[in-house]
Amino acid sequence: MASKYQAPRGTFDVLPEEARNRARIERAAATILARAGYERIATPAFEDTELFERGVGRSTDIVRKEMFTFEDKGGRSITLRPEGTAPICRAYLEHGMHKLAQPVKLFYGGPFFRHERPQAGRYRQFHQLGAEAIGSDSPLADAELIALLFELLDELGVPGVELQLGSLGSPESRQAYLEELKAHLRAHQDDLSKDVRERIELNPLRAFDSDDEGTRVVMASAPTIVERLDGEDAEHFAEVRSLLDAAGIAYSIDPTLVRGLDYYTRTIFSFVCDRLGAQSEIGGGGRYDGLIEQLGGPPTPAVGWAAGIERIALALDEAVEAPGRDAFIAVAADEQRRRATTLAGELRHAGISAEVDLADRGLKGQLKHADRIGARRVVILEADGSAQLRDMASGEQRPVEAGRLADEIGSAP
Ligand code: HAM
């Protein structure tokens, strides 16, 4: 029955079986984050292109190569959101959330879009869960957010997870380091990949992220920013580490950690999972103290993360069982069909899942169907108005009063 139409390259359908897995992941995140005072926010699936150019950064792969950008009918440039942090900062400013108690703690989930080369764990439409605390520069906020993502992955039972931690310092203190790094890259220009060479001036940090063999050799001897942190940046980083130690959260310091978005300052982190192959990052984030100002607001420190739902589901690789149906109301005679519908409605109202035949099957066909959909009990409405209750596991059947069905089915194991 295949049609010539298929989901576009790099996208996928979430079928009910998979949807059950994802619902469990989303529920766990919502519960854990709500308990810590994070409130749900939703922003549009598209924004003005400039928001991402300014927010995510013109030198990033995301803005240079991966955005789904188009003109709307009014000639405005629109982009399907590649990430959620810049839109949330836009919303924070647009709705004057700086007047609320700070930090404003938000969480979100939904689809995001990046025109990447599709492979396992990397899609063009994917889904993130994310959390942001806007309006605090305290290391306590960094540690709280890291602990929440740790708790989520732990509670879901994601195996083989490791936390990598780094710091980028503040933009002012980073400047001297970047000059040093650029000098190192220039000195080894000929061994670098074309892409890295072209971005020495624009985004030298990205060289740490390159897969190119020659570039990797050059980066092995490059100075790292973590070694160069000083003053308040060093203190902030030490405090985040000490808070994680106190919380018993294991991590390794990765002095070469960089992330694909330009807005990060100070703490950055990445949860990787050894079950995921090449796309090993399950979630990550960091502090972005300059982003709100970059978007035209007052200086407002903030920190957050996002995790990929598909990557969590891939790492878990488990099926959540289909919910069975409590009851199926079958009819032995067509005149009973309306009554079956009414009864099913009453049972549903009482919190019992109940279905009726919607395909004009005979009684035998209805029983077969009830078995196929996993109904635990079948009520059979006879032609004379009496009712039988059949237990599908044991095959046992007995007369039952229709008026007492909700009690009988509700109290059964
Ligand atoms: P990101 O690292 O670009 O950060 O994405 C976060 C997560 O989204 C990744 O760790 C990964 O699990 C998932 N992800 C990213 N791209 C794809 C893809 N093409 N296919 C499947 N999954 C993907 C951000 O987006 C930041 N906004 C995170 C953040 C929030 N930083 C501060 N606050």
Short mmCIF file of C-alpha atoms and ligand atoms in Angstrom, two decimals:
data_model
loop_
_atom_site.label_atom_id
_atom_site.label_comp_id
_atom_site.label_asym_id
_atom_site.label_seq_id
_atom_site.Cartn_x
_atom_site.Cartn_y
_atom_site.Cartn_z
CA MET A 1 0.00 0.00 0.00
CA ALA A 2 3.02 2.31 -0.25
CA SER A 3 2.35 5.64 -1.89
CA LYS A 4 4.89 7.66 -3.85
CA TYR A 5 4.82 10.21 -1.02
CA GLN A 6 7.30 9.83 1.80
CA ALA A 7 8.32 11.95 4.77
CA PRO A 8 10.94 14.45 3.54
CA ARG A 9 14.61 13.50 3.82
CA GLY A 10 15.91 13.84 7.35
CA THR A 11 12.40 13.84 8.86
CA PHE A 12 10.35 10.97 10.25
CA ASP A 13 6.90 10.05 11.42
CA VAL A 14 6.37 9.40 15.10
CA LEU A 15 4.20 6.30 15.09
CA PRO A 16 2.14 5.37 18.16
CA GLU A 17 4.74 2.91 19.46
CA GLU A 18 7.43 5.59 19.36
CA ALA A 19 5.01 8.25 20.61
CA ARG A 20 4.57 6.24 23.82
CA ASN A 21 8.34 6.32 24.44
CA ARG A 22 8.45 10.01 23.83
CA ALA A 23 5.47 10.74 26.05
CA ARG A 24 7.30 9.01 28.91
CA ILE A 25 10.42 11.13 28.30
CA GLU A 26 8.38 14.34 28.13
CA ARG A 27 6.43 13.48 31.27
CA ALA A 28 9.61 12.79 33.23
CA ALA A 29 11.12 16.11 32.11
CA ALA A 30 7.95 18.06 32.90
CA THR A 31 7.73 16.52 36.37
CA ILE A 32 11.39 17.02 37.28
CA LEU A 33 11.52 20.60 35.99
CA ALA A 34 8.18 21.63 37.50
CA ARG A 35 9.32 20.38 40.90
CA ALA A 36 12.29 22.77 40.63
CA GLY A 37 10.02 25.70 39.73
CA TYR A 38 10.51 25.80 35.95
CA GLU A 39 7.40 26.88 34.07
CA ARG A 40 6.45 25.87 30.57
CA ILE A 41 6.86 28.34 27.72
CA ALA A 42 6.16 27.89 24.01
CA THR A 43 7.42 30.12 21.22
CA PRO A 44 6.59 29.99 17.49
CA ALA A 45 8.17 27.44 15.16
CA PHE A 46 9.53 30.30 13.04
CA GLU A 47 11.09 33.66 13.80
CA ASP A 48 12.62 36.59 11.94
CA THR A 49 15.89 35.34 10.45
CA GLU A 50 17.82 38.16 12.07
CA LEU A 51 17.05 36.83 15.56
CA PHE A 52 19.18 33.75 14.86
CA GLU A 53 21.83 35.65 12.92
CA ARG A 54 22.33 37.95 15.91
CA GLY A 55 21.59 35.43 18.63
CA VAL A 56 23.22 32.20 17.45
CA GLY A 57 25.95 34.03 15.54
CA ARG A 58 26.78 34.59 11.87
CA SER A 59 29.99 32.57 12.08
CA THR A 60 28.31 29.37 13.30
CA ASP A 61 27.57 26.36 11.09
CA ILE A 62 23.93 26.68 12.11
CA VAL A 63 23.55 30.16 10.63
CA ARG A 64 25.98 29.69 7.74
CA LYS A 65 24.70 26.37 6.46
CA GLU A 66 21.85 24.83 8.35
CA MET A 67 18.89 27.17 8.57
CA PHE A 68 15.64 26.65 6.71
CA THR A 69 15.18 30.26 5.63
CA PHE A 70 12.57 31.60 3.26
CA GLU A 71 10.72 34.76 2.36
CA ASP A 72 7.14 35.05 3.48
CA LYS A 73 4.49 36.59 1.23
CA GLY A 74 5.29 40.02 2.64
CA GLY A 75 8.95 39.72 1.63
CA ARG A 76 10.23 39.22 5.20
CA SER A 77 12.98 36.71 5.83
CA ILE A 78 11.70 33.95 8.10
CA THR A 79 13.62 31.01 9.58
CA LEU A 80 12.32 27.76 11.04
CA ARG A 81 13.85 27.80 14.51
CA PRO A 82 17.11 25.85 14.69
CA GLU A 83 17.22 26.19 18.49
CA GLY A 84 15.18 27.58 21.37
CA THR A 85 17.37 29.87 23.45
CA ALA A 86 17.37 32.94 21.20
CA PRO A 87 13.55 32.79 20.79
CA ILE A 88 13.10 32.51 24.56
CA CYS A 89 15.33 35.52 25.14
CA ARG A 90 13.30 37.37 22.51
CA ALA A 91 10.12 36.46 24.40
CA TYR A 92 11.71 37.46 27.75
CA LEU A 93 12.37 40.94 26.35
CA GLU A 94 9.14 41.26 24.38
CA HIS A 95 7.02 40.48 27.44
CA GLY A 96 9.05 42.46 29.96
CA MET A 97 9.86 39.37 32.00
CA HIS A 98 12.70 41.28 33.69
CA LYS A 99 9.92 42.72 35.90
CA LEU A 100 9.14 39.26 37.27
CA ALA A 101 10.97 37.65 40.17
CA GLN A 102 14.45 36.70 38.90
CA PRO A 103 15.66 34.37 37.69
CA VAL A 104 12.78 33.50 35.40
CA LYS A 105 12.90 29.71 35.10
CA LEU A 106 11.39 28.27 31.95
CA PHE A 107 11.13 24.94 30.16
CA TYR A 108 10.04 24.00 26.68
CA GLY A 109 9.76 21.23 24.19
CA GLY A 110 8.98 20.99 20.51
CA PRO A 111 10.31 20.67 16.99
CA PHE A 112 13.50 22.33 15.75
CA PHE A 113 14.93 22.43 12.25
CA ARG A 114 18.46 22.21 10.91
CA HIS A 115 19.48 21.41 7.36
CA GLU A 116 22.14 18.88 8.34
CA ARG A 117 23.27 15.72 6.60
CA PRO A 118 20.85 13.14 8.00
CA GLN A 119 22.23 10.11 9.85
CA ALA A 120 21.32 8.09 12.95
CA GLY A 121 20.56 10.63 15.68
CA ARG A 122 20.80 13.59 13.32
CA TYR A 123 17.69 14.83 11.57
CA ARG A 124 16.43 17.92 9.79
CA GLN A 125 13.40 18.12 12.04
CA PHE A 126 14.15 16.96 15.56
CA HIS A 127 12.72 17.62 19.00
CA GLN A 128 14.30 19.18 22.03
CA LEU A 129 13.42 19.49 25.67
CA GLY A 130 15.06 22.49 27.22
CA ALA A 131 15.31 24.58 30.35
CA GLU A 132 16.58 28.11 30.91
CA ALA A 133 17.14 30.23 34.04
CA ILE A 134 17.29 33.88 33.02
CA GLY A 135 18.44 36.62 35.39
CA SER A 136 21.03 34.96 37.63
CA ASP A 137 24.81 34.92 37.34
CA SER A 138 25.24 32.64 40.33
CA PRO A 139 27.14 29.37 39.89
CA LEU A 140 24.22 27.89 41.83
CA ALA A 141 22.06 28.36 38.72
CA ASP A 142 24.62 26.55 36.52
CA ALA A 143 24.82 23.69 39.01
CA GLU A 144 21.03 23.49 39.40
CA LEU A 145 20.49 23.20 35.66
CA ILE A 146 23.22 20.61 35.19
CA ALA A 147 21.79 18.62 38.11
CA LEU A 148 18.31 18.70 36.57
CA LEU A 149 19.47 17.26 33.24
CA PHE A 150 21.54 14.71 35.16
CA GLU A 151 18.44 13.75 37.17
CA LEU A 152 16.31 13.44 34.03
CA LEU A 153 18.75 11.11 32.27
CA ASP A 154 19.24 9.14 35.47
CA GLU A 155 15.53 8.78 36.16
CA LEU A 156 14.87 7.65 32.59
CA GLY A 157 17.66 5.10 32.95
CA VAL A 158 19.76 6.31 30.00
CA PRO A 159 22.87 4.10 30.07
CA GLY A 160 26.50 5.10 29.53
CA VAL A 161 26.11 8.83 30.15
CA GLU A 162 29.10 11.05 30.83
CA LEU A 163 29.15 14.74 31.71
CA GLN A 164 31.82 16.95 30.18
CA LEU A 165 32.38 20.39 31.60
CA GLY A 166 34.28 23.39 30.35
CA SER A 167 34.37 27.16 30.62
CA LEU A 168 34.78 29.81 27.97
CA GLY A 169 35.38 32.68 30.38
CA SER A 170 33.78 36.04 29.78
CA PRO A 171 34.05 37.73 26.38
CA GLU A 172 36.51 40.35 27.72
CA SER A 173 38.88 37.84 29.24
CA ARG A 174 38.48 35.57 26.24
CA GLN A 175 39.91 38.19 23.89
CA ALA A 176 43.56 37.73 24.90
CA TYR A 177 43.16 33.97 24.73
CA LEU A 178 41.57 34.13 21.25
CA GLU A 179 44.53 36.13 19.96
CA GLU A 180 46.85 33.46 21.30
CA LEU A 181 44.76 30.73 19.68
CA LYS A 182 44.62 32.53 16.33
CA ALA A 183 48.41 32.87 16.39
CA HIS A 184 48.69 29.11 16.97
CA LEU A 185 46.31 28.40 14.09
CA ARG A 186 48.08 30.80 11.74
CA ALA A 187 51.41 29.20 12.57
CA HIS A 188 49.98 25.83 11.45
CA GLN A 189 47.73 27.08 8.61
CA ASP A 190 48.91 24.51 6.10
CA ASP A 191 47.88 21.58 8.26
CA LEU A 192 44.32 22.85 8.86
CA SER A 193 41.18 21.92 6.94
CA LYS A 194 39.93 24.55 4.50
CA ASP A 195 36.87 25.24 6.64
CA VAL A 196 38.91 25.88 9.78
CA ARG A 197 41.50 27.94 7.89
CA GLU A 198 38.79 30.19 6.52
CA ARG A 199 37.42 30.79 9.98
CA ILE A 200 40.63 31.57 11.87
CA GLU A 201 39.62 35.19 12.32
CA LEU A 202 35.85 34.67 12.56
CA ASN A 203 35.52 31.68 14.88
CA PRO A 204 38.83 30.11 15.89
CA LEU A 205 37.27 28.10 18.77
CA ARG A 206 35.43 25.88 16.31
CA ALA A 207 38.76 24.36 15.31
CA PHE A 208 38.51 22.27 18.50
CA ASP A 209 35.39 20.65 17.07
CA SER A 210 36.84 19.64 13.70
CA ASP A 211 36.86 15.99 12.54
CA ASP A 212 39.73 16.70 10.16
CA GLU A 213 42.83 14.65 11.05
CA GLY A 214 45.36 17.41 10.27
CA THR A 215 43.35 19.94 12.31
CA ARG A 216 43.12 17.54 15.23
CA VAL A 217 46.89 17.18 15.37
CA VAL A 218 47.27 20.97 15.38
CA MET A 219 44.65 21.32 18.12
CA ALA A 220 46.32 18.74 20.36
CA SER A 221 49.05 21.30 21.08
CA ALA A 222 46.79 24.39 21.04
CA PRO A 223 46.44 26.52 24.19
CA THR A 224 43.09 25.96 25.95
CA ILE A 225 40.89 28.56 27.54
CA VAL A 226 40.35 26.58 30.73
CA GLU A 227 44.10 26.93 31.44
CA ARG A 228 43.85 30.67 30.90
CA LEU A 229 40.81 31.46 33.06
CA ASP A 230 41.50 34.01 35.75
CA GLY A 231 39.81 36.29 38.27
CA GLU A 232 36.05 36.02 38.53
CA ASP A 233 35.85 33.57 35.62
CA ALA A 234 38.14 31.13 37.39
CA GLU A 235 36.24 31.59 40.66
CA HIS A 236 32.90 31.02 38.96
CA PHE A 237 34.14 27.82 37.31
CA ALA A 238 35.66 26.55 40.57
CA GLU A 239 32.37 27.16 42.37
CA VAL A 240 30.32 25.30 39.73
CA ARG A 241 32.70 22.36 40.06
CA SER A 242 32.55 22.38 43.82
CA LEU A 243 28.73 22.45 43.75
CA LEU A 244 28.67 19.46 41.38
CA ASP A 245 31.14 17.63 43.62
CA ALA A 246 28.93 18.33 46.63
CA ALA A 247 25.90 17.00 44.72
CA GLY A 248 27.81 13.81 43.85
CA ILE A 249 27.56 14.46 40.10
CA ALA A 250 30.57 13.03 38.29
CA TYR A 251 32.06 14.98 35.40
CA SER A 252 35.27 15.34 33.49
CA ILE A 253 36.79 18.67 32.59
CA ASP A 254 37.18 18.95 28.85
CA PRO A 255 39.42 21.95 28.15
CA THR A 256 38.72 21.63 24.42
CA LEU A 257 34.93 21.62 24.78
CA VAL A 258 33.25 24.12 22.46
CA ARG A 259 29.66 24.33 21.36
CA GLY A 260 28.13 25.19 18.04
CA LEU A 261 26.49 28.42 19.15
CA ASP A 262 28.23 31.76 19.63
CA TYR A 263 26.34 33.00 22.68
CA TYR A 264 28.09 30.97 25.36
CA THR A 265 30.08 32.57 28.15
CA ARG A 266 31.71 30.88 31.14
CA THR A 267 30.23 27.42 31.89
CA ILE A 268 29.53 25.03 29.02
CA PHE A 269 28.58 21.38 29.39
CA SER A 270 27.70 18.37 27.37
CA PHE A 271 26.13 15.04 28.32
CA VAL A 272 27.41 12.37 25.96
CA CYS A 273 26.22 8.80 25.70
CA ASP A 274 28.45 5.95 24.50
CA ARG A 275 25.47 4.15 22.91
CA LEU A 276 24.91 6.87 20.35
CA GLY A 277 27.78 6.48 17.88
CA ALA A 278 28.91 9.58 16.02
CA GLN A 279 26.11 11.85 17.28
CA SER A 280 27.02 11.17 20.88
CA GLU A 281 25.72 14.33 22.54
CA ILE A 282 22.41 13.68 24.19
CA GLY A 283 22.06 17.15 25.63
CA GLY A 284 24.07 20.19 26.51
CA GLY A 285 24.11 23.86 27.17
CA GLY A 286 25.79 26.53 29.17
CA ARG A 287 25.76 30.10 30.31
CA TYR A 288 24.93 32.91 27.91
CA ASP A 289 25.40 36.11 29.88
CA GLY A 290 25.61 38.38 26.81
CA LEU A 291 22.74 37.11 24.67
CA ILE A 292 19.90 39.29 25.97
CA GLU A 293 22.05 42.38 25.63
CA GLN A 294 23.02 41.25 22.15
CA LEU A 295 19.29 41.23 21.32
CA GLY A 296 18.88 44.81 22.55
CA GLY A 297 17.99 44.21 26.22
CA PRO A 298 19.73 45.13 29.47
CA PRO A 299 22.69 43.03 30.64
CA THR A 300 21.01 39.83 31.88
CA PRO A 301 22.96 36.71 32.81
CA ALA A 302 21.37 33.35 31.99
CA VAL A 303 22.09 29.65 31.74
CA GLY A 304 20.27 26.66 30.24
CA TRP A 305 20.37 23.44 28.24
CA ALA A 306 18.54 21.44 25.65
CA ALA A 307 18.41 17.68 25.12
CA GLY A 308 17.38 15.81 21.98
CA ILE A 309 14.31 13.62 22.47
CA GLU A 310 15.28 11.34 19.57
CA ARG A 311 18.74 10.85 21.03
CA ILE A 312 17.34 10.01 24.46
CA ALA A 313 14.94 7.52 22.85
CA LEU A 314 17.76 5.98 20.77
CA ALA A 315 19.94 5.58 23.84
CA LEU A 316 17.12 4.01 25.82
CA ASP A 317 16.20 1.69 22.96
CA GLU A 318 13.19 0.28 24.74
CA ALA A 319 9.56 -0.15 23.94
CA VAL A 320 6.87 1.07 26.28
CA GLU A 321 4.05 -1.47 26.15
CA ALA A 322 0.82 -0.44 24.46
CA PRO A 323 -1.85 0.38 27.00
CA GLY A 324 -4.46 -2.42 26.97
CA ARG A 325 -8.16 -1.58 26.82
CA ASP A 326 -10.22 -2.22 29.93
CA ALA A 327 -13.32 -3.17 28.00
CA PHE A 328 -14.78 -3.78 24.58
CA ILE A 329 -18.56 -3.64 24.26
CA ALA A 330 -19.66 -6.17 21.66
CA VAL A 331 -23.20 -6.68 20.40
CA ALA A 332 -24.89 -9.96 19.46
CA ALA A 333 -27.58 -8.05 17.53
CA ASP A 334 -27.46 -4.79 15.58
CA GLU A 335 -30.32 -3.26 17.63
CA GLN A 336 -27.93 -3.14 20.59
CA ARG A 337 -25.32 -0.94 18.88
CA ARG A 338 -26.68 2.38 20.20
CA ARG A 339 -26.82 0.97 23.69
CA ALA A 340 -23.23 -0.23 23.32
CA THR A 341 -22.16 3.31 22.44
CA THR A 342 -24.03 4.76 25.43
CA LEU A 343 -22.51 2.18 27.75
CA ALA A 344 -19.01 2.82 26.42
CA GLY A 345 -19.58 6.53 27.06
CA GLU A 346 -20.62 5.83 30.65
CA LEU A 347 -17.60 3.61 31.26
CA ARG A 348 -15.22 6.21 29.79
CA HIS A 349 -16.81 8.82 32.01
CA ALA A 350 -16.04 6.58 34.99
CA GLY A 351 -12.36 6.49 33.92
CA ILE A 352 -12.49 3.07 32.26
CA SER A 353 -11.14 2.73 28.72
CA ALA A 354 -13.84 1.22 26.51
CA GLU A 355 -14.34 0.70 22.80
CA VAL A 356 -17.14 -0.39 20.53
CA ASP A 357 -17.14 -1.95 17.08
CA LEU A 358 -16.93 0.73 14.39
CA ALA A 359 -16.80 -1.62 11.41
CA ASP A 360 -20.12 -3.47 11.40
CA ARG A 361 -18.56 -6.79 12.34
CA GLY A 362 -20.56 -9.82 13.37
CA LEU A 363 -20.16 -11.06 16.97
CA LYS A 364 -17.34 -13.45 16.08
CA GLY A 365 -15.48 -10.68 14.26
CA GLN A 366 -15.99 -8.34 17.23
CA LEU A 367 -14.50 -10.86 19.66
CA LYS A 368 -11.51 -11.37 17.38
CA HIS A 369 -11.04 -7.62 17.13
CA ALA A 370 -11.32 -7.21 20.92
CA ASP A 371 -8.55 -9.79 21.31
CA ARG A 372 -6.38 -8.04 18.73
CA ILE A 373 -6.53 -4.67 20.45
CA GLY A 374 -5.78 -6.24 23.83
CA ALA A 375 -9.15 -5.71 25.54
CA ARG A 376 -9.06 -7.30 28.99
CA ARG A 377 -12.82 -7.75 29.17
CA VAL A 378 -15.60 -7.97 26.64
CA VAL A 379 -19.18 -7.07 27.45
CA ILE A 380 -21.58 -8.85 25.11
CA LEU A 381 -24.99 -7.20 24.75
CA GLU A 382 -27.46 -9.95 23.79
CA ALA A 383 -30.47 -9.44 21.52
CA ASP A 384 -32.83 -9.68 24.52
CA GLY A 385 -31.07 -6.85 26.35
CA SER A 386 -29.18 -9.01 28.85
CA ALA A 387 -25.41 -8.73 29.14
CA GLN A 388 -22.48 -11.13 29.56
CA LEU A 389 -19.03 -10.22 30.84
CA ARG A 390 -16.13 -12.21 29.42
CA ASP A 391 -12.64 -12.23 30.85
CA MET A 392 -10.35 -12.48 27.82
CA ALA A 393 -7.41 -14.02 29.68
CA SER A 394 -9.35 -16.89 31.28
CA GLY A 395 -12.20 -17.15 28.78
CA GLU A 396 -14.60 -17.20 31.73
CA GLN A 397 -18.00 -15.65 30.96
CA ARG A 398 -20.91 -14.80 33.23
CA PRO A 399 -24.11 -12.75 33.14
CA VAL A 400 -23.80 -9.21 34.42
CA GLU A 401 -26.19 -6.37 35.12
CA ALA A 402 -25.49 -3.60 32.61
CA GLY A 403 -26.08 -0.96 35.31
CA ARG A 404 -23.24 -2.42 37.41
CA LEU A 405 -20.66 -2.64 34.64
CA ALA A 406 -18.55 0.32 35.76
CA ASP A 407 -18.28 -1.17 39.29
CA GLU A 408 -17.52 -4.67 38.05
CA ILE A 409 -14.89 -3.64 35.51
CA GLY A 410 -13.45 -0.84 37.63
CA SER A 411 -12.84 -3.07 40.62
CA ALA A 412 -11.45 -6.02 38.64
CA PRO A 413 -7.67 -6.54 38.78
P1 HAM B 1 22.56 22.18 20.76
O1 HAM B 1 23.75 21.49 21.36
O2 HAM B 1 22.73 22.75 19.43
O3 HAM B 1 22.15 23.29 21.81
O4 HAM B 1 21.35 21.17 20.75
C1 HAM B 1 20.94 20.53 21.94
C2 HAM B 1 20.63 19.08 21.69
O5 HAM B 1 19.71 18.93 20.61
C3 HAM B 1 21.82 18.25 21.26
O6 HAM B 1 22.56 17.83 22.39
C4 HAM B 1 21.16 17.07 20.56
O7 HAM B 1 20.73 16.11 21.51
C5 HAM B 1 19.93 17.71 19.93
N1 HAM B 1 20.15 17.97 18.50
C6 HAM B 1 20.79 19.01 17.94
N2 HAM B 1 20.79 18.92 16.59
C7 HAM B 1 20.11 17.78 16.31
C8 HAM B 1 19.76 17.12 15.07
N3 HAM B 1 20.07 17.62 13.87
N4 HAM B 1 19.07 15.96 15.15
C9 HAM B 1 18.74 15.43 16.36
N5 HAM B 1 19.04 16.01 17.53
C10 HAM B 1 19.72 17.17 17.51
C11 HAM B 1 21.10 24.13 21.66
O8 HAM B 1 20.25 24.01 20.82
C12 HAM B 1 21.04 25.19 22.73
N6 HAM B 1 19.86 26.04 22.50
C13 HAM B 1 21.02 24.57 24.11
C14 HAM B 1 20.97 25.59 25.20
C15 HAM B 1 19.88 25.98 25.89
N7 HAM B 1 21.99 26.32 25.62
C16 HAM B 1 21.56 27.14 26.58
N8 HAM B 1 20.29 26.95 26.73
#
